[in-house]
XYZ file of C-alpha atoms in Angstrom:
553
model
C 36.500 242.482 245.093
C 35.722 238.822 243.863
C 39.100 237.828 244.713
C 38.706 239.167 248.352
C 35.686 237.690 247.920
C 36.834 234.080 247.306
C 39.524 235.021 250.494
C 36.494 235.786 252.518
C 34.965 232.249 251.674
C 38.062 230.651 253.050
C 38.574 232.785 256.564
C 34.789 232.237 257.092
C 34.365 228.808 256.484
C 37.601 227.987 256.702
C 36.890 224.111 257.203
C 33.837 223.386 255.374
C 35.588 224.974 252.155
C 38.173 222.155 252.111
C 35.468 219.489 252.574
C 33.131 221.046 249.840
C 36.540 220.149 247.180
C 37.205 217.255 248.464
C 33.741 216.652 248.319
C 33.418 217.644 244.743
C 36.574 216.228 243.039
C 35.270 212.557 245.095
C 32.114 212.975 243.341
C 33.552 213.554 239.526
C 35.855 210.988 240.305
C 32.848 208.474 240.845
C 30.614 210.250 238.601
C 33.657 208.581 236.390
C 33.991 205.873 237.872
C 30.459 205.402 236.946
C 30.723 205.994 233.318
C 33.993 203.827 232.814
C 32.042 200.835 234.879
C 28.962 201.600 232.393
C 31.199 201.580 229.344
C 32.576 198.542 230.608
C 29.039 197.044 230.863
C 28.339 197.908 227.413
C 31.276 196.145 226.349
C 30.998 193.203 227.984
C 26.912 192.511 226.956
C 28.004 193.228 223.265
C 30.957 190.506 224.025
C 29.005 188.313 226.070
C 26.338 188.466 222.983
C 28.611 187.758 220.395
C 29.661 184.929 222.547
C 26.262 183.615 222.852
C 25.613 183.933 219.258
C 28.612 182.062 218.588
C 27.531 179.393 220.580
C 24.281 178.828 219.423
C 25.385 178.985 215.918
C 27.975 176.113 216.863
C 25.223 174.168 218.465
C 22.832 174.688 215.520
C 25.576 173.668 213.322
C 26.539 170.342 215.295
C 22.808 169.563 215.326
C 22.483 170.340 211.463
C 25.343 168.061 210.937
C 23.750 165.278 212.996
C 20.226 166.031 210.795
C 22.199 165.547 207.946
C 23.096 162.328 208.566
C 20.258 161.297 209.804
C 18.196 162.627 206.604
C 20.696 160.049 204.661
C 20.490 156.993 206.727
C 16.884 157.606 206.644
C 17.102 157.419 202.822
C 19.518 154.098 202.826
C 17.471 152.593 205.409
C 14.459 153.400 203.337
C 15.261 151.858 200.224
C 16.709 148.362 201.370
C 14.002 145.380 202.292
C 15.167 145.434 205.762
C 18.256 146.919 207.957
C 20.475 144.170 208.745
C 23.390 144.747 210.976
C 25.867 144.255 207.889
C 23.953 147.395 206.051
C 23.946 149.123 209.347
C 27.424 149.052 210.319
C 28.419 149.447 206.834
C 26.267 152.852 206.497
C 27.956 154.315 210.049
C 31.676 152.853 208.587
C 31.088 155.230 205.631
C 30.324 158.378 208.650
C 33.630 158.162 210.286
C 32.009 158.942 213.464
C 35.033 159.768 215.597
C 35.825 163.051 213.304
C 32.795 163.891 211.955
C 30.049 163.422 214.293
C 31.727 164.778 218.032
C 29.499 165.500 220.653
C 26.904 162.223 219.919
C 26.736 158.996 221.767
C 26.816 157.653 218.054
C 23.915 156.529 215.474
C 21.373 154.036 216.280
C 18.420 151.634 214.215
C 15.170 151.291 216.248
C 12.419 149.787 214.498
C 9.132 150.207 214.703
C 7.085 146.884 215.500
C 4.037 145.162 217.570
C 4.141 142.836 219.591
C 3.370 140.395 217.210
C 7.247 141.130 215.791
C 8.584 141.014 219.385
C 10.186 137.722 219.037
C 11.499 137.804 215.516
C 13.145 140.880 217.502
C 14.458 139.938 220.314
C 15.978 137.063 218.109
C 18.166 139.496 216.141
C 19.289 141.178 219.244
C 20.627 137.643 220.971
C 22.358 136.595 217.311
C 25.714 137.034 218.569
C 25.629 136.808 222.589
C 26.256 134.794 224.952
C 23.060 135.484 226.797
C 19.338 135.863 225.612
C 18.503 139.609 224.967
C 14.812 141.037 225.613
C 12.864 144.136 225.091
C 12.893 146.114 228.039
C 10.472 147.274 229.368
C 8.464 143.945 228.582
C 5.319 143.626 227.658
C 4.160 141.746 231.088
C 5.614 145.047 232.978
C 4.005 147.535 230.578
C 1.570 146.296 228.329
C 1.665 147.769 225.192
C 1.231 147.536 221.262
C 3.778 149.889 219.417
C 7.441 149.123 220.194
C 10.628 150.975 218.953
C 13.147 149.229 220.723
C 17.275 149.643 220.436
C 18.335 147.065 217.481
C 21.842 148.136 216.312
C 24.032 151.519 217.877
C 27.559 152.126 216.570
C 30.270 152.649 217.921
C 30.220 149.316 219.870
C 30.789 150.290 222.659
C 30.049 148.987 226.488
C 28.317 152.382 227.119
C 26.306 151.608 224.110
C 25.267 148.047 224.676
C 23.500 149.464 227.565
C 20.798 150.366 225.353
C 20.563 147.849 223.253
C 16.951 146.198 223.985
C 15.346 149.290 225.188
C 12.068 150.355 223.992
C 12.159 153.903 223.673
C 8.420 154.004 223.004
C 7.887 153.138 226.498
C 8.994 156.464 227.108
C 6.584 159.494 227.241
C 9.359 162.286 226.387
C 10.586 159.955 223.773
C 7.669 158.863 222.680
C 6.454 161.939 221.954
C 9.614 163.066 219.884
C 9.294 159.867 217.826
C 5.227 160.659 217.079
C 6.243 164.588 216.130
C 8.961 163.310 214.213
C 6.708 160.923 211.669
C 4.058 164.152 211.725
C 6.752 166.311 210.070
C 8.543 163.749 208.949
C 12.190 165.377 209.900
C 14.661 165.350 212.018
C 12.909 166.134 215.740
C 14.757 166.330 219.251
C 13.277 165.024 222.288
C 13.447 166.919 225.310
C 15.262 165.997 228.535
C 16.020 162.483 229.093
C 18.220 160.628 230.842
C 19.868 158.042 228.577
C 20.141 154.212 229.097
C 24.091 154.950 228.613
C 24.250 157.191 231.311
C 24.486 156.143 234.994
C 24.250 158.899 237.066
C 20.358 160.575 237.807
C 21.232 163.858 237.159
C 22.840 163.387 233.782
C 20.831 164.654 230.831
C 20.918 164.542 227.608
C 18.458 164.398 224.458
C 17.965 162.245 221.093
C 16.894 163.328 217.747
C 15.400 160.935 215.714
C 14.539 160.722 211.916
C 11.644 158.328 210.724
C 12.100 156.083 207.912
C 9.359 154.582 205.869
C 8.758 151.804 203.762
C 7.163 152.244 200.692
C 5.561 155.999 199.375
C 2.555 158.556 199.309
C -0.565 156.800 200.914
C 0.830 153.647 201.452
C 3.782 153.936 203.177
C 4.145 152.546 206.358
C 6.454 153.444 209.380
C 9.988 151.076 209.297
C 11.442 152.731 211.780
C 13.907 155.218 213.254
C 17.450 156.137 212.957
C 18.791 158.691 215.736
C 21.243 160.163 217.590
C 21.551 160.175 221.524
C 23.406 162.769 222.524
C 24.880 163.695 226.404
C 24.212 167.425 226.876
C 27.589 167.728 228.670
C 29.376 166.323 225.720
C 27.644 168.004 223.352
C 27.907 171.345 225.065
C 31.914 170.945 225.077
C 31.700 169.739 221.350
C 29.974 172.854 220.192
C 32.390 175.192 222.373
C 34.864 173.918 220.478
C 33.736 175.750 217.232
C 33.603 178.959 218.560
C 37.522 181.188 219.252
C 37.427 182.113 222.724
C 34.691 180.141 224.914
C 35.566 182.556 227.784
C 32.015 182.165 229.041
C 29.861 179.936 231.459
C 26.999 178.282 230.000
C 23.532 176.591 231.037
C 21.524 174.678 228.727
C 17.799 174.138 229.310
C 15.285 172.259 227.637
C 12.382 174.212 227.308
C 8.877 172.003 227.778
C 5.607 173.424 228.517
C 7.334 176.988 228.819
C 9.399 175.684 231.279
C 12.763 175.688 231.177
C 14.494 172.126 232.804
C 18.371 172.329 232.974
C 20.083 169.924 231.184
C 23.660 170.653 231.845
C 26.183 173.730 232.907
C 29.480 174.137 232.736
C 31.998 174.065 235.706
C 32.673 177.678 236.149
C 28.893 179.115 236.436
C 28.032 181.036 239.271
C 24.975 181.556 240.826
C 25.521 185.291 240.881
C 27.119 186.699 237.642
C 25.850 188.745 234.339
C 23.679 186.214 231.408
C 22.576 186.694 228.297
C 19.700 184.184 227.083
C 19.421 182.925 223.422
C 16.565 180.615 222.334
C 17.899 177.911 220.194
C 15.995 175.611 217.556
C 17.432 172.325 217.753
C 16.554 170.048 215.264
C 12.954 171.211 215.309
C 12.508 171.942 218.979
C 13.224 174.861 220.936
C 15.692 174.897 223.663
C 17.801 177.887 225.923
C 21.515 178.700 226.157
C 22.340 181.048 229.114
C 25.763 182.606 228.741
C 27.290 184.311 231.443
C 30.413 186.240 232.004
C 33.563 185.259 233.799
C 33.751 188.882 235.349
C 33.195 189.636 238.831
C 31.498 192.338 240.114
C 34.934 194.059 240.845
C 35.704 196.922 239.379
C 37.588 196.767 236.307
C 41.569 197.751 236.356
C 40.807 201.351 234.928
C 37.926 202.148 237.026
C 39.981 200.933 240.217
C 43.133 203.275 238.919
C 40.620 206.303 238.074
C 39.259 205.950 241.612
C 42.510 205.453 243.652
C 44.140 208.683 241.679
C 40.927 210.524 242.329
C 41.032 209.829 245.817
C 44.829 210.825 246.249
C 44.054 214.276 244.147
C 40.722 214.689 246.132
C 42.959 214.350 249.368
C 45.961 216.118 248.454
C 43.261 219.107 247.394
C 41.575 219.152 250.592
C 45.412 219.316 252.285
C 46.114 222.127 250.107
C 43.104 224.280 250.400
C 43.201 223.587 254.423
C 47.037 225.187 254.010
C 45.078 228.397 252.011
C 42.075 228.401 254.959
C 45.224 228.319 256.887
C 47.140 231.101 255.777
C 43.649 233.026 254.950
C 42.917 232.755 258.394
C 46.679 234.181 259.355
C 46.549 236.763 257.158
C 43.048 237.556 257.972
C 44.599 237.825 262.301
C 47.467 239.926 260.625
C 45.221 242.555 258.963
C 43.053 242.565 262.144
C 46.017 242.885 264.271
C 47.674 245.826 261.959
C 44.282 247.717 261.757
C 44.168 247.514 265.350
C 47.567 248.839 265.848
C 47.219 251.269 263.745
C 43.909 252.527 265.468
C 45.949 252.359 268.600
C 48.413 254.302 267.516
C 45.995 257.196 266.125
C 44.552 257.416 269.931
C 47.941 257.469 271.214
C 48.862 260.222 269.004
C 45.348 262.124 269.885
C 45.857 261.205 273.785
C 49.566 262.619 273.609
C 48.062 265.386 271.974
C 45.955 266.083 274.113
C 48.818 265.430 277.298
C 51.258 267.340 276.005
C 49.040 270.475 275.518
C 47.624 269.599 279.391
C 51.171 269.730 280.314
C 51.928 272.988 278.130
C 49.006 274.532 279.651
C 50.170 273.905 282.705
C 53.609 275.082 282.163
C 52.127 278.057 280.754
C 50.292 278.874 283.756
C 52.999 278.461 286.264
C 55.004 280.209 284.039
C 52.512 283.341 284.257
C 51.969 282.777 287.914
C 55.463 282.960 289.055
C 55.892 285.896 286.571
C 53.632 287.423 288.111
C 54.382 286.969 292.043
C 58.223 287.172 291.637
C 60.333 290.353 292.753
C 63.593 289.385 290.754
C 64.713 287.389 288.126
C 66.079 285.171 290.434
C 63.243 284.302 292.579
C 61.681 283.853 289.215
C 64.311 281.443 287.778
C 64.124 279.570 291.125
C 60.171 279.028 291.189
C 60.149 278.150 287.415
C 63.146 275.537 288.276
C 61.289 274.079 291.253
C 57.996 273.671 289.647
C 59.274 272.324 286.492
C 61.385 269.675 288.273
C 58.275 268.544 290.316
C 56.581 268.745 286.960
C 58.647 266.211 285.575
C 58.647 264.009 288.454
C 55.383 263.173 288.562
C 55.995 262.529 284.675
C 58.470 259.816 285.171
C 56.156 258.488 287.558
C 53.558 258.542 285.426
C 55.332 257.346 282.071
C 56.548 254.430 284.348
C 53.327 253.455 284.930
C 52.577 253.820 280.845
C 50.957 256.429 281.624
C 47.987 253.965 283.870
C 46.824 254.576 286.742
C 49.317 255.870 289.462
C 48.626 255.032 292.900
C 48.350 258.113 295.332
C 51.149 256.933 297.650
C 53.651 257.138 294.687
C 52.844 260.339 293.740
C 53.153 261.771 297.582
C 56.483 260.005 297.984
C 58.091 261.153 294.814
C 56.889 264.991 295.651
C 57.952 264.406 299.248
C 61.302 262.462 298.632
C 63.741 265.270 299.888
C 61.836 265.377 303.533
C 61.119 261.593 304.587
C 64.702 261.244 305.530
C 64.957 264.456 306.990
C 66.264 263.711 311.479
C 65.085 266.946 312.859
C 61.421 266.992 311.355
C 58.813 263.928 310.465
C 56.617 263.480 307.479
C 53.897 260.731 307.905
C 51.858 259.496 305.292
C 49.005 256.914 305.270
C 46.222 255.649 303.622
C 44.126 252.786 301.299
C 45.456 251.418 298.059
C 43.949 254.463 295.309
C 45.173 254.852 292.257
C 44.473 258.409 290.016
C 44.171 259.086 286.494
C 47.264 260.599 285.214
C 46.278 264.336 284.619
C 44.577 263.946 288.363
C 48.246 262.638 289.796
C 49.836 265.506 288.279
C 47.502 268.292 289.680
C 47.740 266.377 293.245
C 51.916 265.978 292.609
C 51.638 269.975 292.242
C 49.887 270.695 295.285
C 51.553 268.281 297.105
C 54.472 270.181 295.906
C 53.848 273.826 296.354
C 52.487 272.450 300.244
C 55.867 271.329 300.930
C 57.596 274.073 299.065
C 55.857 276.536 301.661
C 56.486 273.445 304.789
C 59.682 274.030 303.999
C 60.303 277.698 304.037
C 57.645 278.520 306.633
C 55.918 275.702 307.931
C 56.496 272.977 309.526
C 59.389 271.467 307.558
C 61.334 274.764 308.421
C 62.494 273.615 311.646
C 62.932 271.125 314.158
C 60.187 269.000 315.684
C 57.792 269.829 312.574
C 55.285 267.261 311.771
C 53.718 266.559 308.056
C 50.456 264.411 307.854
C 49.504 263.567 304.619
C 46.671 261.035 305.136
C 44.049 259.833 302.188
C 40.932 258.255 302.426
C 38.142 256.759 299.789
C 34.883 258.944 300.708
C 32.613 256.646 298.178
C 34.277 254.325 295.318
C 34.255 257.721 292.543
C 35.771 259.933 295.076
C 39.163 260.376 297.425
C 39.984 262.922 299.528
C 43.402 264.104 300.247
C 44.514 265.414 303.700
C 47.368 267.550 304.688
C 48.164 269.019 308.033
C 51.251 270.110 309.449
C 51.973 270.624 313.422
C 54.761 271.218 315.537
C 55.815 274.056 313.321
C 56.281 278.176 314.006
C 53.024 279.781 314.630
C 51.049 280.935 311.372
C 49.463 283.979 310.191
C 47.357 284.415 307.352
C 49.289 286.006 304.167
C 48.831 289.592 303.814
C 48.661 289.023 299.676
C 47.973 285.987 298.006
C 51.305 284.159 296.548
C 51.578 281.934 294.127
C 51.396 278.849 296.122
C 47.754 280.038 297.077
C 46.533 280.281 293.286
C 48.506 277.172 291.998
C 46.042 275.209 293.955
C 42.968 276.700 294.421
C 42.903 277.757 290.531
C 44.746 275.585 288.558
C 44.431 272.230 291.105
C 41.377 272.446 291.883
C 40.198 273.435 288.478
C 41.939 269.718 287.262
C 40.668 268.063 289.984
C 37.140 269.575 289.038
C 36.547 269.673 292.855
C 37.389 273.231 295.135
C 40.269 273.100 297.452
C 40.134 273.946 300.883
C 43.263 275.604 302.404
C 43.329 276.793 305.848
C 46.270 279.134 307.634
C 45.503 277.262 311.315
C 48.162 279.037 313.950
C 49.155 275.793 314.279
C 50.056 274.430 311.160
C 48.418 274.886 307.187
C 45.514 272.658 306.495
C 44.714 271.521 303.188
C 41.986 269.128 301.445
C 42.009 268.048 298.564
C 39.059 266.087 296.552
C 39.905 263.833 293.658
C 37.840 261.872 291.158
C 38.716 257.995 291.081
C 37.874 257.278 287.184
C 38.034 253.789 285.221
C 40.796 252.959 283.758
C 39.197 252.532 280.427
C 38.831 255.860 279.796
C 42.807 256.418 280.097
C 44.743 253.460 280.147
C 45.071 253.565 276.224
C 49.141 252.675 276.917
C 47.564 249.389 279.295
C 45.282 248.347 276.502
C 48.005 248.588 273.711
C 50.325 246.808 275.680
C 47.652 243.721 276.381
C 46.539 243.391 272.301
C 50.229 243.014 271.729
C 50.374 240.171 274.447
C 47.549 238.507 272.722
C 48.547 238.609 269.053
């Protein structure tokens, strides 16, 4: 039963079956899809994180390293009478700068003056020059009392001498470094600046400066500050460099007021792509490193594999299970078409039944008939013969019709085939296009029979000149009526005993016919009418309807 079941399934829904599993196996395969994509997401944060952790710990150790030598210039610086530019570059000599300290502009001496010192200042910076060097901004620009200009900034370089001059107390970001700085008295950051090095707007970078002071406790007074300038782009790719596989994108921001200000970002960001944020303490300020992934939003190799091979076995499913619907449905038609056969065959086999025992009863009762009315065993043997052969004509008529309907002309032409091409009598017979239902065309091919058995021998068939009307007409569309008169034939009397001729048709015809016969011995000729029933085909024409369902399958 449950397998028929599942059969059923596919003959009544034969396509919605196939889309339901295509359906289905489409959705696991995305329901995987899914996952891998998810597990790939997983994978990548916890990358992308231990990425970003790498990184800041690179930049925290590049800025610890710069601290550190800060802290120890401070302590040099701190302990002579004054920083010439002998101590100064000796100090950076000992750093070896180019190995040891990547990602800075270098290490610079800004003291901390008035303007009462300006001159004795500006002084130092022209020993050496061509030109006369001054504090910029001066004092007639931006009047002001503390000054930490740019004294001394190794390497030498071009780039440096740019700054040389500046007063980076003019400045309020750096101003404001170099005032939290002597608070805590550590190394301290500024935030976004550009530097004096730098020539284009939108380059940043930042500076961390250490105080130095000259003497201790309570009486100590500010000297002055050595720092480090540093270009965020520079220092960025310096700090990369520490970590194994800088597969990532990166923004830095400066973070001021709680608001983050970019300071540089790498070539390969995007504006649209996966981050991971890490606050970073630089040098006693905080600043943000965004990390982002180098992955697109593609799917990954082994999600696009999963979902192309559970496409293909989604589609080659649905072909398959349209084949079963397929075949379901065929074998479905085939059951169908056997159980109707074999119900046609039962009614066959009931209908011939039924025929044959018509016909045997039939038989019988000609049999009996002609027993009884015959004188010898001859006259017997010749009715039986005659009967029987018009019997079986009407039979092949009717079994070349398959047993249909059989028109009435058919069955008065077979019967009256031995007289139509008769020269010394006529037979005439006429009428509309009526067909019977087989046991009615074999009582009428009877009569029709035993009529022109008795034409023949005593009527008007029995000699020259005779005449034989056989006319039919409809008399409503359930109902025919048969005519025969003959004429031109020796003069008749009624029969002193009734033959067998006489009962044959107004016992056994008209009892198949269901209607009464009327048969009149006329002087001039036998008259005889016949009724019979014009039935639908559908209760008959078993052979017609077998014959179509085997058309149609």
């Amino acid at each position: 039963m449950r397998r028929g079941g599942k059969r059923r399934w596919l003959v009544d829904y034969p396509r919605a079956v196939p889309l339901a599993i295509f359906l289905l196996v489409a959705a696991v395969t995305v329901l995987s899809v899914f996952a891998i994509e998810r597990g790939e997401r997983v994978r990548e944060n916890a990358d992308l994180s231990r990425q970003a952790d790498a990184m800041v710990s690179a930049i925290e150790r590049r800025a610890y390293s710069s601290s550190s030598f800060l802290r120890a210039g401070a302590a040099l610086f701190g302990s002579q009478q004054s920083v010439t530019g002998d101590v100064f570059r000796q100090f950076v000599s000992e750093l070896r700068l180019d190995a040891d300290y990547r990602g800075a502009e270098g290490i610079g001496w800004a003291p901390a003056i008035t303007d009462n010192q300006l001159a004795a200042v500006e002084e130092q910076l022209s020993f050496g020059r061509v030109g006369q060097m001054n504090v910029r901004p001066s004092l007639q620009d931006d009047p002001r009392k503390q000054l930490v200009p740019v004294l001394f900034l190794q390497p030498d370089t071009l780039r440096n001498r740019k700054a040389l001059g500046f007063d980076m107390y003019s400045e309020p970001t750096r101003r404001a470094a170099m005032d939290e700085a002597t608070r805590t008295v550590r190394p301290t950051a500024s935030g976004r600046v550009n530097l004096v090095q730098d020539s284009g707007p939108d380059e940043f970078g930042f500076i961390i400066y250490m105080p130095v002071f000259d003497g201790r406790g309570a009486q100590r007074s500010l000297k002055g500050f050595v720092y480090s300038p540093f270009n965020a782009s520079q220092f960025l790719t310096s700090a990369s460099e520490l970590i194994t596989s800088p597969e990532a994108a990166f923004r830095f921001f400066d973070v001021s007021g709680g608001k983050p200000l970019l300071m540089v970002e790498t070539e390969n960001w995007v504006d649209d792509g996966h981050t991971v944020e890490r606050d970073v303490d630089l040098a006693n300020r905080r600043m943000l490193l965004v990390v982002q992934s180098k992955r697109d939003m593609a799917l990954s190799p082994l999600s696009l594999i999963t979902l192309l091979f559970g496409l293909a076995v989604a589609s080659l499913l649905l072909v398959v299970a349209r084949l079963l619907t397929q075949q379901a449905e065929e074998d479905s038609r085939s059951l169908e078409w056997f159980a109707q056969q074999n119900s046609i065959r039962n009614s066959l086999t009931r209908e011939l039944n039924h025929r044959v025992k018509n016909t045997l009863a039939n038989v019988l009762s000609i049999v009996s008939l002609t027993r009884r009315r015959a004188e010898s065993l001859d006259e017997f043997a010749e009715g039986i013969d005659n009967r029987i052969r018009a019997l079986s004509a009407t039979h092949d008529l009717l079994t070349q019709s398959e047993w249909g309907t059989t028109p009435i002309a058919a069955v008065i032409s077979v019967e009256l085939a031995p007289y139509i091409n008769a020269n010394d009598h006529e037979v005439v017979a006429k009428g509309p296009d009526v067909e019977l239902a087989p046991n009615d065309a074999l009582s009428l091919g009877l009569a029709i029979h035993e009529l022109a058995t008795n034409a023949a021998k005593f009527g008007a068939l029995s000699c020259s000149g005779g005449q034989v009307s056989v006319t039919w007409e409809l008399v409503n569309p359930h109902l025919a009526r048969i005519e025969w008169i003959e004429s031109n034939g020796p003069n008749v009397e009624p029969p002193t005993k009734r033959g067998f001729g006489i009962d044959l048709i107004e016992k056994i015809v008209a009892h198949e016919l269901r209607h009464p016969v009327e048969l009149e011995f006329d002087p001039k000729g036998v008259r005889c009418r016949l009724m019979a029933a014009v039935r639908e085909p559908s209760e008959f024409a078993l052979r017609s309807k077998y014959a179509a369902a085997k058309l149609d399958q």
